[in-house]
Amino acid sequence: QVQLVESGGGLVQPGGSLRLSCAASGSISRIYIMAWYRQAPGKQRELVAQITSGEITYYVDSVKGRFTIFRDNAKNTVYLQMNSLKPEDTAVYYCNAVTPTFTSWGQGTQVTVSS
């Protein structure tokens, strides 16, 4: 199993920045994709960004140019740097790890963009 712990959420004004962190532990050598998802009230959970073990990244169109996903393998941590935040980015953000045999989720961290 893989355990994921997110941190870094909070309240920020429009145009501001936040950095989310996701620390992984357990069977981390089996992870080949790590991702960030988000779920806003009344909406389905959506993929925001992902990074593969080969450092290939993907971003949903709505965050391209504003968000960056990157990893620190020495710390077993994946980050989501979020810049130029908009009110529509408000959601609970979840970390996700995919292995050949299972998928793990973190507990989520709230991001609120409001003036």
PDB file of N, CA and C in Angstrom, residues 3-104:
ATOM      1  N   GLN A   3       0.711   5.306   1.330  1.00  0.00           N
ATOM      2  CA  GLN A   3       0.009   6.304   2.133  1.00  0.00           C
ATOM      3  C   GLN A   3       0.396   7.688   1.619  1.00  0.00           C
ATOM      4  N   LEU A   4      -0.597   8.559   1.508  1.00  0.00           N
ATOM      5  CA  LEU A   4      -0.393   9.910   0.978  1.00  0.00           C
ATOM      6  C   LEU A   4      -0.917  10.926   1.980  1.00  0.00           C
ATOM      7  N   VAL A   5      -0.114  11.943   2.245  1.00  0.00           N
ATOM      8  CA  VAL A   5      -0.519  13.011   3.159  1.00  0.00           C
ATOM      9  C   VAL A   5      -0.322  14.338   2.457  1.00  0.00           C
ATOM     10  N   GLU A   6      -1.435  15.069   2.264  1.00  0.00           N
ATOM     11  CA  GLU A   6      -1.381  16.374   1.613  1.00  0.00           C
ATOM     12  C   GLU A   6      -1.259  17.489   2.639  1.00  0.00           C
ATOM     13  N   SER A   7      -0.700  18.604   2.186  1.00  0.00           N
ATOM     14  CA  SER A   7      -0.652  19.808   3.000  1.00  0.00           C
ATOM     15  C   SER A   7      -0.511  21.008   2.072  1.00  0.00           C
ATOM     16  N   GLY A   8      -0.733  22.193   2.630  1.00  0.00           N
ATOM     17  CA  GLY A   8      -0.496  23.414   1.875  1.00  0.00           C
ATOM     18  C   GLY A   8      -1.725  24.162   1.419  1.00  0.00           C
ATOM     19  N   GLY A   9      -2.907  23.618   1.665  1.00  0.00           N
ATOM     20  CA  GLY A   9      -4.116  24.329   1.276  1.00  0.00           C
ATOM     21  C   GLY A   9      -4.358  25.544   2.160  1.00  0.00           C
ATOM     22  N   GLY A  10      -5.377  26.310   1.781  1.00  0.00           N
ATOM     23  CA  GLY A  10      -5.712  27.476   2.578  1.00  0.00           C
ATOM     24  C   GLY A  10      -6.540  28.461   1.803  1.00  0.00           C
ATOM     25  N   LEU A  11      -6.657  29.653   2.363  1.00  0.00           N
ATOM     26  CA  LEU A  11      -7.419  30.741   1.759  1.00  0.00           C
ATOM     27  C   LEU A  11      -6.446  31.722   1.109  1.00  0.00           C
ATOM     28  N   VAL A  12      -6.724  32.064  -0.141  1.00  0.00           N
ATOM     29  CA  VAL A  12      -5.855  32.983  -0.866  1.00  0.00           C
ATOM     30  C   VAL A  12      -6.717  33.898  -1.722  1.00  0.00           C
ATOM     31  N   GLN A  13      -6.241  35.101  -1.947  1.00  0.00           N
ATOM     32  CA  GLN A  13      -6.971  36.052  -2.784  1.00  0.00           C
ATOM     33  C   GLN A  13      -6.775  35.717  -4.256  1.00  0.00           C
ATOM     34  N   PRO A  14      -7.718  36.112  -5.103  1.00  0.00           N
ATOM     35  CA  PRO A  14      -7.526  35.917  -6.548  1.00  0.00           C
ATOM     36  C   PRO A  14      -6.211  36.525  -7.010  1.00  0.00           C
ATOM     37  N   GLY A  15      -5.512  35.790  -7.880  1.00  0.00           N
ATOM     38  CA  GLY A  15      -4.207  36.221  -8.336  1.00  0.00           C
ATOM     39  C   GLY A  15      -3.060  35.738  -7.477  1.00  0.00           C
ATOM     40  N   GLY A  16      -3.374  35.170  -6.339  1.00  0.00           N
ATOM     41  CA  GLY A  16      -2.343  34.704  -5.423  1.00  0.00           C
ATOM     42  C   GLY A  16      -1.812  33.323  -5.780  1.00  0.00           C
ATOM     43  N   SER A  17      -0.935  32.818  -4.916  1.00  0.00           N
ATOM     44  CA  SER A  17      -0.281  31.526  -5.149  1.00  0.00           C
ATOM     45  C   SER A  17      -0.355  30.649  -3.915  1.00  0.00           C
ATOM     46  N   LEU A  18      -0.356  29.347  -4.165  1.00  0.00           N
ATOM     47  CA  LEU A  18      -0.239  28.349  -3.113  1.00  0.00           C
ATOM     48  C   LEU A  18       0.592  27.188  -3.646  1.00  0.00           C
ATOM     49  N   ARG A  19       1.252  26.494  -2.748  1.00  0.00           N
ATOM     50  CA  ARG A  19       1.954  25.270  -3.120  1.00  0.00           C
ATOM     51  C   ARG A  19       1.422  24.124  -2.274  1.00  0.00           C
ATOM     52  N   LEU A  20       0.875  23.121  -2.931  1.00  0.00           N
ATOM     53  CA  LEU A  20       0.416  21.916  -2.257  1.00  0.00           C
ATOM     54  C   LEU A  20       1.532  20.874  -2.252  1.00  0.00           C
ATOM     55  N   SER A  21       1.594  20.115  -1.168  1.00  0.00           N
ATOM     56  CA  SER A  21       2.572  19.039  -1.049  1.00  0.00           C
ATOM     57  C   SER A  21       1.855  17.726  -0.800  1.00  0.00           C
ATOM     58  N   CYS A  22       2.434  16.654  -1.315  1.00  0.00           N
ATOM     59  CA  CYS A  22       1.896  15.317  -1.099  1.00  0.00           C
ATOM     60  C   CYS A  22       3.071  14.396  -0.779  1.00  0.00           C
ATOM     61  N   ALA A  23       3.142  13.983   0.474  1.00  0.00           N
ATOM     62  CA  ALA A  23       4.218  13.106   0.908  1.00  0.00           C
ATOM     63  C   ALA A  23       3.755  11.658   0.835  1.00  0.00           C
ATOM     64  N   ALA A  24       4.538  10.828   0.160  1.00  0.00           N
ATOM     65  CA  ALA A  24       4.185   9.421  -0.025  1.00  0.00           C
ATOM     66  C   ALA A  24       5.058   8.533   0.846  1.00  0.00           C
ATOM     67  N   SER A  25       4.450   7.458   1.334  1.00  0.00           N
ATOM     68  CA  SER A  25       5.198   6.463   2.103  1.00  0.00           C
ATOM     69  C   SER A  25       4.626   5.088   1.786  1.00  0.00           C
ATOM     70  N   GLY A  26       5.362   4.062   2.147  1.00  0.00           N
ATOM     71  CA  GLY A  26       4.917   2.699   1.854  1.00  0.00           C
ATOM     72  C   GLY A  26       5.609   2.161   0.608  1.00  0.00           C
ATOM     73  N   SER A  27       4.838   1.520  -0.242  1.00  0.00           N
ATOM     74  CA  SER A  27       5.386   0.867  -1.441  1.00  0.00           C
ATOM     75  C   SER A  27       5.600   1.882  -2.573  1.00  0.00           C
ATOM     76  N   ILE A  28       6.404   2.894  -2.309  1.00  0.00           N
ATOM     77  CA  ILE A  28       6.542   4.010  -3.251  1.00  0.00           C
ATOM     78  C   ILE A  28       7.300   3.624  -4.512  1.00  0.00           C
ATOM     79  N   SER A  29       8.109   2.572  -4.452  1.00  0.00           N
ATOM     80  CA  SER A  29       8.867   2.170  -5.638  1.00  0.00           C
ATOM     81  C   SER A  29       7.959   1.660  -6.748  1.00  0.00           C
ATOM     82  N   ARG A  30       6.723   1.312  -6.399  1.00  0.00           N
ATOM     83  CA  ARG A  30       5.790   0.767  -7.395  1.00  0.00           C
ATOM     84  C   ARG A  30       4.953   1.851  -8.072  1.00  0.00           C
ATOM     85  N   ILE A  31       5.079   3.082  -7.599  1.00  0.00           N
ATOM     86  CA  ILE A  31       4.268   4.172  -8.153  1.00  0.00           C
ATOM     87  C   ILE A  31       4.778   4.548  -9.534  1.00  0.00           C
ATOM     88  N   TYR A  32       3.871   4.607 -10.527  1.00  0.00           N
ATOM     89  CA  TYR A  32       4.318   5.085 -11.838  1.00  0.00           C
ATOM     90  C   TYR A  32       3.601   6.351 -12.279  1.00  0.00           C
ATOM     91  N   ILE A  33       2.550   6.731 -11.587  1.00  0.00           N
ATOM     92  CA  ILE A  33       1.899   8.014 -11.836  1.00  0.00           C
ATOM     93  C   ILE A  33       1.515   8.619 -10.495  1.00  0.00           C
ATOM     94  N   MET A  34       1.801   9.918 -10.354  1.00  0.00           N
ATOM     95  CA  MET A  34       1.235  10.670  -9.229  1.00  0.00           C
ATOM     96  C   MET A  34       0.476  11.852  -9.809  1.00  0.00           C
ATOM     97  N   ALA A  35      -0.626  12.160  -9.175  1.00  0.00           N
ATOM     98  CA  ALA A  35      -1.520  13.166  -9.744  1.00  0.00           C
ATOM     99  C   ALA A  35      -2.193  13.977  -8.656  1.00  0.00           C
ATOM    100  N   TRP A  36      -2.709  15.107  -9.072  1.00  0.00           N
ATOM    101  CA  TRP A  36      -3.573  15.944  -8.244  1.00  0.00           C
ATOM    102  C   TRP A  36      -4.940  16.014  -8.914  1.00  0.00           C
ATOM    103  N   TYR A  37      -5.961  15.753  -8.131  1.00  0.00           N
ATOM    104  CA  TYR A  37      -7.341  15.909  -8.544  1.00  0.00           C
ATOM    105  C   TYR A  37      -7.975  16.991  -7.678  1.00  0.00           C
ATOM    106  N   ARG A  38      -9.116  17.481  -8.106  1.00  0.00           N
ATOM    107  CA  ARG A  38      -9.874  18.415  -7.269  1.00  0.00           C
ATOM    108  C   ARG A  38     -11.355  18.172  -7.436  1.00  0.00           C
ATOM    109  N   GLN A  39     -12.080  18.540  -6.391  1.00  0.00           N
ATOM    110  CA  GLN A  39     -13.529  18.406  -6.412  1.00  0.00           C
ATOM    111  C   GLN A  39     -14.158  19.625  -5.776  1.00  0.00           C
ATOM    112  N   ALA A  40     -14.887  20.358  -6.583  1.00  0.00           N
ATOM    113  CA  ALA A  40     -15.610  21.527  -6.101  1.00  0.00           C
ATOM    114  C   ALA A  40     -17.014  21.091  -5.666  1.00  0.00           C
ATOM    115  N   PRO A  41     -17.652  21.874  -4.798  1.00  0.00           N
ATOM    116  CA  PRO A  41     -19.003  21.518  -4.334  1.00  0.00           C
ATOM    117  C   PRO A  41     -19.973  21.323  -5.495  1.00  0.00           C
ATOM    118  N   GLY A  42     -20.656  20.197  -5.494  1.00  0.00           N
ATOM    119  CA  GLY A  42     -21.641  19.927  -6.526  1.00  0.00           C
ATOM    120  C   GLY A  42     -21.082  19.471  -7.855  1.00  0.00           C
ATOM    121  N   LYS A  43     -19.768  19.280  -7.918  1.00  0.00           N
ATOM    122  CA  LYS A  43     -19.138  18.873  -9.177  1.00  0.00           C
ATOM    123  C   LYS A  43     -18.402  17.551  -9.006  1.00  0.00           C
ATOM    124  N   GLN A  44     -18.128  16.918 -10.134  1.00  0.00           N
ATOM    125  CA  GLN A  44     -17.370  15.672 -10.103  1.00  0.00           C
ATOM    126  C   GLN A  44     -15.890  15.947  -9.871  1.00  0.00           C
ATOM    127  N   ARG A  45     -15.210  14.958  -9.323  1.00  0.00           N
ATOM    128  CA  ARG A  45     -13.772  15.063  -9.148  1.00  0.00           C
ATOM    129  C   ARG A  45     -13.114  15.073 -10.521  1.00  0.00           C
ATOM    130  N   GLU A  46     -12.150  15.994 -10.704  1.00  0.00           N
ATOM    131  CA  GLU A  46     -11.482  16.088 -11.991  1.00  0.00           C
ATOM    132  C   GLU A  46      -9.972  16.035 -11.823  1.00  0.00           C
ATOM    133  N   LEU A  47      -9.319  15.480 -12.837  1.00  0.00           N
ATOM    134  CA  LEU A  47      -7.871  15.440 -12.860  1.00  0.00           C
ATOM    135  C   LEU A  47      -7.346  16.839 -13.167  1.00  0.00           C
ATOM    136  N   VAL A  48      -6.427  17.308 -12.353  1.00  0.00           N
ATOM    137  CA  VAL A  48      -5.833  18.628 -12.550  1.00  0.00           C
ATOM    138  C   VAL A  48      -4.477  18.513 -13.232  1.00  0.00           C
ATOM    139  N   ALA A  49      -3.624  17.644 -12.699  1.00  0.00           N
ATOM    140  CA  ALA A  49      -2.269  17.487 -13.245  1.00  0.00           C
ATOM    141  C   ALA A  49      -1.737  16.133 -12.820  1.00  0.00           C
ATOM    142  N   GLN A  50      -0.842  15.592 -13.641  1.00  0.00           N
ATOM    143  CA  GLN A  50      -0.201  14.340 -13.270  1.00  0.00           C
ATOM    144  C   GLN A  50       1.233  14.321 -13.775  1.00  0.00           C
ATOM    145  N   ILE A  51       2.039  13.487 -13.122  1.00  0.00           N
ATOM    146  CA  ILE A  51       3.428  13.330 -13.511  1.00  0.00           C
ATOM    147  C   ILE A  51       3.762  11.846 -13.432  1.00  0.00           C
ATOM    148  N   THR A  52       4.421  11.353 -14.474  1.00  0.00           N
ATOM    149  CA  THR A  52       4.771   9.933 -14.505  1.00  0.00           C
ATOM    150  C   THR A  52       6.162   9.714 -13.917  1.00  0.00           C
ATOM    151  N   SER A  53       6.500   8.458 -13.742  1.00  0.00           N
ATOM    152  CA  SER A  53       7.829   8.140 -13.237  1.00  0.00           C
ATOM    153  C   SER A  53       8.909   8.598 -14.213  1.00  0.00           C
ATOM    154  N   GLY A  54       8.554   8.795 -15.477  1.00  0.00           N
ATOM    155  CA  GLY A  54       9.488   9.315 -16.468  1.00  0.00           C
ATOM    156  C   GLY A  54       9.435  10.822 -16.625  1.00  0.00           C
ATOM    157  N   GLU A  55       8.780  11.487 -15.678  1.00  0.00           N
ATOM    158  CA  GLU A  55       8.704  12.954 -15.622  1.00  0.00           C
ATOM    159  C   GLU A  55       7.839  13.552 -16.742  1.00  0.00           C
ATOM    160  N   ILE A  56       6.978  12.755 -17.341  1.00  0.00           N
ATOM    161  CA  ILE A  56       6.031  13.292 -18.315  1.00  0.00           C
ATOM    162  C   ILE A  56       4.857  13.892 -17.556  1.00  0.00           C
ATOM    163  N   THR A  57       4.502  15.110 -17.904  1.00  0.00           N
ATOM    164  CA  THR A  57       3.436  15.810 -17.189  1.00  0.00           C
ATOM    165  C   THR A  57       2.224  16.029 -18.089  1.00  0.00           C
ATOM    166  N   TYR A  58       1.100  16.172 -17.421  1.00  0.00           N
ATOM    167  CA  TYR A  58      -0.162  16.477 -18.100  1.00  0.00           C
ATOM    168  C   TYR A  58      -0.896  17.498 -17.240  1.00  0.00           C
ATOM    169  N   TYR A  59      -1.579  18.436 -17.897  1.00  0.00           N
ATOM    170  CA  TYR A  59      -2.398  19.425 -17.195  1.00  0.00           C
ATOM    171  C   TYR A  59      -3.748  19.557 -17.882  1.00  0.00           C
ATOM    172  N   VAL A  60      -4.780  19.715 -17.099  1.00  0.00           N
ATOM    173  CA  VAL A  60      -6.078  20.045 -17.668  1.00  0.00           C
ATOM    174  C   VAL A  60      -5.994  21.459 -18.246  1.00  0.00           C
ATOM    175  N   ASP A  61      -6.727  21.702 -19.304  1.00  0.00           N
ATOM    176  CA  ASP A  61      -6.601  22.977 -20.023  1.00  0.00           C
ATOM    177  C   ASP A  61      -6.789  24.196 -19.122  1.00  0.00           C
ATOM    178  N   SER A  62      -7.680  24.094 -18.153  1.00  0.00           N
ATOM    179  CA  SER A  62      -8.018  25.262 -17.327  1.00  0.00           C
ATOM    180  C   SER A  62      -6.876  25.724 -16.429  1.00  0.00           C
ATOM    181  N   VAL A  63      -5.844  24.901 -16.238  1.00  0.00           N
ATOM    182  CA  VAL A  63      -4.740  25.289 -15.357  1.00  0.00           C
ATOM    183  C   VAL A  63      -3.419  25.436 -16.093  1.00  0.00           C
ATOM    184  N   LYS A  64      -3.398  25.140 -17.381  1.00  0.00           N
ATOM    185  CA  LYS A  64      -2.151  25.237 -18.153  1.00  0.00           C
ATOM    186  C   LYS A  64      -1.593  26.652 -18.090  1.00  0.00           C
ATOM    187  N   GLY A  65      -0.300  26.736 -17.822  1.00  0.00           N
ATOM    188  CA  GLY A  65       0.355  28.024 -17.722  1.00  0.00           C
ATOM    189  C   GLY A  65       0.278  28.644 -16.343  1.00  0.00           C
ATOM    190  N   ARG A  66      -0.551  28.070 -15.465  1.00  0.00           N
ATOM    191  CA  ARG A  66      -0.702  28.615 -14.111  1.00  0.00           C
ATOM    192  C   ARG A  66      -0.215  27.631 -13.046  1.00  0.00           C
ATOM    193  N   PHE A  67      -0.427  26.357 -13.264  1.00  0.00           N
ATOM    194  CA  PHE A  67      -0.050  25.324 -12.293  1.00  0.00           C
ATOM    195  C   PHE A  67       1.147  24.538 -12.808  1.00  0.00           C
ATOM    196  N   THR A  68       1.974  24.078 -11.864  1.00  0.00           N
ATOM    197  CA  THR A  68       3.108  23.234 -12.206  1.00  0.00           C
ATOM    198  C   THR A  68       3.183  22.072 -11.232  1.00  0.00           C
ATOM    199  N   ILE A  69       3.271  20.861 -11.760  1.00  0.00           N
ATOM    200  CA  ILE A  69       3.453  19.675 -10.923  1.00  0.00           C
ATOM    201  C   ILE A  69       4.905  19.253 -11.030  1.00  0.00           C
ATOM    202  N   PHE A  70       5.510  18.951  -9.886  1.00  0.00           N
ATOM    203  CA  PHE A  70       6.891  18.486  -9.891  1.00  0.00           C
ATOM    204  C   PHE A  70       7.122  17.612  -8.677  1.00  0.00           C
ATOM    205  N   ARG A  71       8.220  16.878  -8.691  1.00  0.00           N
ATOM    206  CA  ARG A  71       8.470  15.911  -7.618  1.00  0.00           C
ATOM    207  C   ARG A  71       9.893  16.060  -7.092  1.00  0.00           C
ATOM    208  N   ASP A  72      10.032  15.729  -5.827  1.00  0.00           N
ATOM    209  CA  ASP A  72      11.340  15.641  -5.175  1.00  0.00           C
ATOM    210  C   ASP A  72      11.490  14.197  -4.727  1.00  0.00           C
ATOM    211  N   ASN A  73      12.216  13.414  -5.506  1.00  0.00           N
ATOM    212  CA  ASN A  73      12.315  11.986  -5.212  1.00  0.00           C
ATOM    213  C   ASN A  73      13.032  11.719  -3.891  1.00  0.00           C
ATOM    214  N   ALA A  74      13.947  12.586  -3.527  1.00  0.00           N
ATOM    215  CA  ALA A  74      14.674  12.402  -2.262  1.00  0.00           C
ATOM    216  C   ALA A  74      13.734  12.515  -1.062  1.00  0.00           C
ATOM    217  N   LYS A  75      12.676  13.300  -1.221  1.00  0.00           N
ATOM    218  CA  LYS A  75      11.704  13.498  -0.139  1.00  0.00           C
ATOM    219  C   LYS A  75      10.428  12.695  -0.359  1.00  0.00           C
ATOM    220  N   ASN A  76      10.363  11.933  -1.456  1.00  0.00           N
ATOM    221  CA  ASN A  76       9.150  11.164  -1.782  1.00  0.00           C
ATOM    222  C   ASN A  76       7.912  12.063  -1.771  1.00  0.00           C
ATOM    223  N   THR A  77       8.071  13.233  -2.344  1.00  0.00           N
ATOM    224  CA  THR A  77       7.015  14.238  -2.287  1.00  0.00           C
ATOM    225  C   THR A  77       6.735  14.792  -3.685  1.00  0.00           C
ATOM    226  N   VAL A  78       5.456  14.975  -3.955  1.00  0.00           N
ATOM    227  CA  VAL A  78       5.026  15.628  -5.186  1.00  0.00           C
ATOM    228  C   VAL A  78       4.370  16.952  -4.810  1.00  0.00           C
ATOM    229  N   TYR A  79       4.620  17.961  -5.602  1.00  0.00           N
ATOM    230  CA  TYR A  79       4.115  19.297  -5.326  1.00  0.00           C
ATOM    231  C   TYR A  79       3.204  19.768  -6.457  1.00  0.00           C
ATOM    232  N   LEU A  80       2.310  20.676  -6.115  1.00  0.00           N
ATOM    233  CA  LEU A  80       1.522  21.379  -7.110  1.00  0.00           C
ATOM    234  C   LEU A  80       1.651  22.869  -6.805  1.00  0.00           C
ATOM    235  N   GLN A  81       2.430  23.551  -7.640  1.00  0.00           N
ATOM    236  CA  GLN A  81       2.582  24.997  -7.507  1.00  0.00           C
ATOM    237  C   GLN A  81       1.449  25.656  -8.279  1.00  0.00           C
ATOM    238  N   MET A  82       0.652  26.434  -7.582  1.00  0.00           N
ATOM    239  CA  MET A  82      -0.515  27.064  -8.187  1.00  0.00           C
ATOM    240  C   MET A  82      -0.346  28.579  -8.150  1.00  0.00           C
ATOM    241  N   ASN A  83      -0.261  29.181  -9.322  1.00  0.00           N
ATOM    242  CA  ASN A  83      -0.120  30.628  -9.450  1.00  0.00           C
ATOM    243  C   ASN A  83      -1.348  31.220 -10.133  1.00  0.00           C
ATOM    244  N   SER A  84      -1.483  32.513 -10.024  1.00  0.00           N
ATOM    245  CA  SER A  84      -2.604  33.233 -10.663  1.00  0.00           C
ATOM    246  C   SER A  84      -3.933  32.542 -10.360  1.00  0.00           C
ATOM    247  N   LEU A  85      -4.140  32.246  -9.109  1.00  0.00           N
ATOM    248  CA  LEU A  85      -5.338  31.508  -8.718  1.00  0.00           C
ATOM    249  C   LEU A  85      -6.605  32.303  -8.984  1.00  0.00           C
ATOM    250  N   LYS A  86      -7.647  31.565  -9.348  1.00  0.00           N
ATOM    251  CA  LYS A  86      -8.945  32.149  -9.666  1.00  0.00           C
ATOM    252  C   LYS A  86     -10.003  31.573  -8.725  1.00  0.00           C
ATOM    253  N   PRO A  87     -11.102  32.274  -8.522  1.00  0.00           N
ATOM    254  CA  PRO A  87     -12.161  31.726  -7.666  1.00  0.00           C
ATOM    255  C   PRO A  87     -12.624  30.341  -8.116  1.00  0.00           C
ATOM    256  N   GLU A  88     -12.608  30.082  -9.404  1.00  0.00           N
ATOM    257  CA  GLU A  88     -13.040  28.773  -9.909  1.00  0.00           C
ATOM    258  C   GLU A  88     -12.055  27.645  -9.595  1.00  0.00           C
ATOM    259  N   ASP A  89     -10.901  27.986  -9.030  1.00  0.00           N
ATOM    260  CA  ASP A  89      -9.965  26.956  -8.567  1.00  0.00           C
ATOM    261  C   ASP A  89     -10.326  26.448  -7.170  1.00  0.00           C
ATOM    262  N   THR A  90     -11.297  27.074  -6.547  1.00  0.00           N
ATOM    263  CA  THR A  90     -11.727  26.662  -5.211  1.00  0.00           C
ATOM    264  C   THR A  90     -12.247  25.229  -5.239  1.00  0.00           C
ATOM    265  N   ALA A  91     -11.667  24.385  -4.393  1.00  0.00           N
ATOM    266  CA  ALA A  91     -12.042  22.969  -4.362  1.00  0.00           C
ATOM    267  C   ALA A  91     -11.246  22.278  -3.264  1.00  0.00           C
ATOM    268  N   VAL A  92     -11.609  21.030  -3.003  1.00  0.00           N
ATOM    269  CA  VAL A  92     -10.752  20.153  -2.204  1.00  0.00           C
ATOM    270  C   VAL A  92      -9.813  19.459  -3.192  1.00  0.00           C
ATOM    271  N   TYR A  93      -8.535  19.551  -2.912  1.00  0.00           N
ATOM    272  CA  TYR A  93      -7.525  18.966  -3.785  1.00  0.00           C
ATOM    273  C   TYR A  93      -7.027  17.650  -3.171  1.00  0.00           C
ATOM    274  N   TYR A  94      -6.982  16.616  -3.997  1.00  0.00           N
ATOM    275  CA  TYR A  94      -6.594  15.284  -3.559  1.00  0.00           C
ATOM    276  C   TYR A  94      -5.351  14.814  -4.305  1.00  0.00           C
ATOM    277  N   CYS A  95      -4.460  14.205  -3.565  1.00  0.00           N
ATOM    278  CA  CYS A  95      -3.293  13.569  -4.161  1.00  0.00           C
ATOM    279  C   CYS A  95      -3.653  12.122  -4.495  1.00  0.00           C
ATOM    280  N   ASN A  96      -3.061  11.629  -5.579  1.00  0.00           N
ATOM    281  CA  ASN A  96      -3.387  10.288  -6.069  1.00  0.00           C
ATOM    282  C   ASN A  96      -2.104   9.618  -6.531  1.00  0.00           C
ATOM    283  N   ALA A  97      -1.962   8.331  -6.200  1.00  0.00           N
ATOM    284  CA  ALA A  97      -0.802   7.562  -6.637  1.00  0.00           C
ATOM    285  C   ALA A  97      -1.284   6.266  -7.288  1.00  0.00           C
ATOM    286  N   VAL A  98      -0.715   5.949  -8.442  1.00  0.00           N
ATOM    287  CA  VAL A  98      -1.128   4.766  -9.194  1.00  0.00           C
ATOM    288  C   VAL A  98       0.035   3.789  -9.290  1.00  0.00           C
ATOM    289  N   THR A  99      -0.235   2.530  -8.932  1.00  0.00           N
ATOM    290  CA  THR A  99       0.722   1.444  -9.094  1.00  0.00           C
ATOM    291  C   THR A  99       0.082   0.405 -10.020  1.00  0.00           C
ATOM    292  N   PRO A 100       0.826  -0.604 -10.410  1.00  0.00           N
ATOM    293  CA  PRO A 100       0.232  -1.636 -11.285  1.00  0.00           C
ATOM    294  C   PRO A 100      -0.955  -2.376 -10.674  1.00  0.00           C
ATOM    295  N   THR A 101      -1.060  -2.349  -9.346  1.00  0.00           N
ATOM    296  CA  THR A 101      -2.104  -3.164  -8.717  1.00  0.00           C
ATOM    297  C   THR A 101      -3.109  -2.382  -7.892  1.00  0.00           C
ATOM    298  N   PHE A 102      -2.854  -1.127  -7.568  1.00  0.00           N
ATOM    299  CA  PHE A 102      -3.820  -0.371  -6.781  1.00  0.00           C
ATOM    300  C   PHE A 102      -3.595   1.126  -6.950  1.00  0.00           C
ATOM    301  N   THR A 103      -4.623   1.859  -6.520  1.00  0.00           N
ATOM    302  CA  THR A 103      -4.585   3.325  -6.531  1.00  0.00           C
ATOM    303  C   THR A 103      -4.817   3.820  -5.116  1.00  0.00           C
ATOM    304  N   SER A 104      -4.037   4.806  -4.702  1.00  0.00           N
ATOM    305  CA  SER A 104      -4.181   5.379  -3.366  1.00  0.00           C
ATOM    306  C   SER A 104      -4.565   6.839  -3.448  1.00  0.00           C
TER     307      SER A 104
END
